[in-house]
Coordinates of N, CA and C in Angstrom, one line a residue:
X28 N 0.9 -14.7 5.9 CA 0.4 -14.1 5.4 C 0.2 -14.1 3.9
X29 N -0.7 -13.4 3.5 CA -1.8 -13.8 2.3 C -1.1 -13.2 1.3
X30 N -1.0 -13.8 0.3 CA -0.1 -12.9 -0.6 C -1.5 -13.5 -2.2
X31 N -1.7 -12.3 -3.0 CA -2.7 -12.1 -3.8 C -2.2 -11.6 -5.4
X32 N -2.1 -12.5 -6.3 CA -1.4 -12.4 -7.3 C -2.7 -11.8 -8.3
X33 N -2.8 -10.2 -8.2 CA -3.5 -10.0 -9.0 C -3.2 -8.9 -10.9
X34 N -2.3 -9.6 -11.3 CA -1.7 -9.1 -12.1 C -2.9 -9.5 -13.6
X35 N -3.0 -8.7 -14.5 CA -3.7 -8.6 -15.3 C -5.2 -8.3 -15.0
X36 N -5.8 -8.6 -14.0 CA -7.0 -8.2 -13.5 C -7.0 -6.7 -13.5
X37 N -8.3 -5.9 -13.8 CA -9.1 -5.0 -13.7 C -9.5 -4.4 -12.5
X38 N -9.0 -3.0 -11.8 CA -10.2 -2.7 -10.7 C -11.2 -2.7 -11.1
X39 N -12.1 -3.1 -10.1 CA -11.7 -3.0 -8.8 C -11.5 -4.8 -8.0
X40 N -11.3 -5.2 -8.9 CA -10.7 -6.8 -8.7 C -9.9 -6.9 -7.5
X41 N -8.6 -6.7 -8.2 CA -7.8 -5.9 -7.2 C -8.0 -6.2 -5.1
X42 N -8.7 -4.7 -5.5 CA -9.2 -4.4 -4.6 C -10.2 -5.4 -3.5
X43 N -11.3 -5.6 -4.3 CA -12.4 -6.6 -4.0 C -11.5 -8.0 -3.1
X44 N -10.4 -8.5 -4.1 CA -9.7 -9.1 -3.1 C -9.0 -9.3 -1.9
X45 N -8.5 -7.9 -2.0 CA -7.9 -7.5 -0.7 C -8.9 -7.5 0.5
X46 N -9.8 -7.0 0.1 CA -10.9 -6.9 1.0 C -11.7 -8.0 1.2
X47 N -11.5 -9.0 0.7 CA -12.1 -10.7 1.6 C -11.0 -10.6 2.2
X48 N -9.4 -11.1 2.3 CA -8.7 -11.1 2.8 C -8.1 -10.7 4.0
X49 N -8.8 -9.2 3.6 CA -8.8 -8.8 5.1 C -10.3 -8.8 5.9
X50 N -10.7 -9.0 5.1 CA -12.7 -9.3 6.4 C -12.2 -10.7 6.7
X51 N -11.5 -12.1 5.8 CA -11.4 -13.2 6.7 C -10.5 -13.5 8.0
X52 N -9.9 -12.0 7.8 CA -8.9 -12.0 8.9 C -7.4 -12.1 8.7
X53 N -6.7 -12.0 8.0 CA -5.7 -11.7 7.0 C -5.1 -10.4 8.0
X54 N -3.9 -10.5 8.6 CA -3.3 -9.2 9.3 C -2.4 -8.6 8.1
X55 N -2.1 -9.6 7.6 CA -0.8 -9.1 6.1 C -1.1 -9.5 5.1
X56 N -0.8 -8.9 4.2 CA -1.3 -9.2 2.6 C -0.6 -8.6 1.7
X57 N 0.0 -9.2 0.3 CA 0.5 -9.0 -0.4 C 0.2 -9.1 -1.3
X58 N 0.0 -7.7 -2.3 CA -1.1 -7.9 -3.4 C -0.1 -7.3 -4.5
X59 N 0.1 -8.4 -5.6 CA 0.5 -8.0 -7.0 C -0.6 -7.8 -8.0
X60 N -0.3 -6.2 -8.5 CA -1.2 -5.6 -9.2 C -0.4 -5.0 -10.2
X61 N -1.0 -4.6 -11.5 CA -0.2 -4.2 -12.9 C -1.6 -2.6 -13.4
X62 N -2.8 -2.8 -12.7 CA -3.8 -2.3 -13.3 C -3.6 -0.6 -12.6
X63 N -3.2 0.2 -13.6 CA -2.8 2.0 -13.0 C -4.1 2.3 -12.0
X64 N -5.1 1.6 -11.4 CA -5.9 2.0 -10.9 C -5.9 1.1 -9.4
X65 N -4.9 0.5 -9.4 CA -4.7 -0.3 -7.9 C -4.3 0.5 -6.8
X66 N -2.9 1.5 -7.1 CA -2.7 2.2 -6.2 C -4.0 2.8 -5.2
X67 N -5.0 3.7 -5.7 CA -6.2 4.4 -5.4 C -6.7 3.6 -4.8
X68 N -7.0 2.5 -5.3 CA -8.0 1.6 -4.8 C -7.6 0.6 -3.6
X69 N -6.2 -0.1 -3.6 CA -6.2 -0.2 -2.7 C -5.8 0.4 -1.3
X70 N -5.3 1.6 -1.7 CA -4.7 2.8 -0.6 C -6.9 3.0 0.0
X71 N -7.9 2.9 -0.6 CA -9.3 3.1 0.1 C -9.3 2.0 0.9
X72 N -9.1 0.6 0.5 CA -9.4 -1.0 1.1 C -8.7 -0.4 2.6
X73 N -7.0 0.1 2.6 CA -6.3 -0.2 3.6 C -7.1 0.8 4.4
X74 N -7.2 2.2 3.8 CA -7.9 3.0 4.8 C -8.9 2.7 5.5
X75 N -9.9 2.1 5.2 CA -10.9 1.3 5.6 C -10.9 1.0 6.7
X76 N -10.1 -0.3 6.3 CA -9.7 -1.4 7.4 C -8.6 -1.0 8.4
X77 N -8.0 0.3 8.5 CA -7.4 1.1 9.4 C -5.7 0.5 9.3
X78 N -5.2 -0.1 8.0 CA -3.9 -0.6 7.9 C -3.0 0.5 6.9
X79 N -1.4 -0.1 7.0 CA -0.4 1.1 6.2 C -0.3 -0.1 4.6
X80 N -0.2 0.7 3.6 CA 0.0 0.3 2.7 C 1.7 0.8 2.3
X81 N 2.2 -0.5 1.9 CA 4.2 -0.3 1.7 C 3.7 -0.3 0.0
X82 N 4.3 0.0 -0.9 CA 4.4 0.1 -2.5 C 5.9 0.0 -2.4
X83 N 6.6 -1.8 -3.1 CA 7.5 -1.9 -3.3 C 7.4 -2.2 -5.5
X84 N 8.2 -1.5 -6.2 CA 8.2 -1.1 -7.3 C 9.1 -2.3 -7.5
X85 N 9.1 -2.7 -9.1 CA 9.8 -3.6 -9.3 C 9.8 -3.4 -11.1
X86 N 10.6 -3.8 -12.0 CA 10.8 -3.9 -13.6 C 8.8 -3.8 -14.1
X87 N 8.0 -4.7 -14.0 CA 7.2 -5.1 -14.0 C 5.6 -4.8 -13.5
X88 N 5.8 -4.8 -12.5 CA 4.8 -4.7 -11.5 C 4.5 -3.9 -10.2
X89 N 4.0 -3.8 -9.7 CA 4.1 -3.5 -7.9 C 3.7 -4.2 -7.3
X90 N 4.2 -4.2 -5.7 CA 3.4 -5.0 -5.0 C 3.3 -4.5 -3.8
X91 N 1.7 -4.3 -3.5 CA 1.7 -3.5 -2.4 C 1.5 -4.4 -1.0
X92 N 2.0 -4.3 0.0 CA 2.3 -4.7 1.3 C 0.8 -3.9 2.3
X93 N -0.3 -4.7 2.1 CA -0.9 -3.7 3.6 C -1.2 -4.8 4.7
X94 N -0.6 -3.7 6.1 CA -0.4 -4.6 7.2 C -1.2 -3.6 8.4
X95 N -2.2 -4.9 8.8 CA -3.2 -4.1 9.8 C -2.5 -3.5 10.8
X96 N -2.9 -2.4 11.4 CA -2.5 -1.9 12.9 C -2.9 -2.6 14.1

């Protein structure tokens, strides 16, 4: 599993890093992100990659778990 810490990054950077990890062959990626646009951007990347997204909520940020089918 690949873990991307994108806290403090503004979109589109969390989604760009996710897309790069998927393109490099990752089958499961955890993205830690706190940008308000991250859910929309990450969901769009996951849809193109035919992957699912699970969101784990924390007190401070969200963790997006993207899994390829």
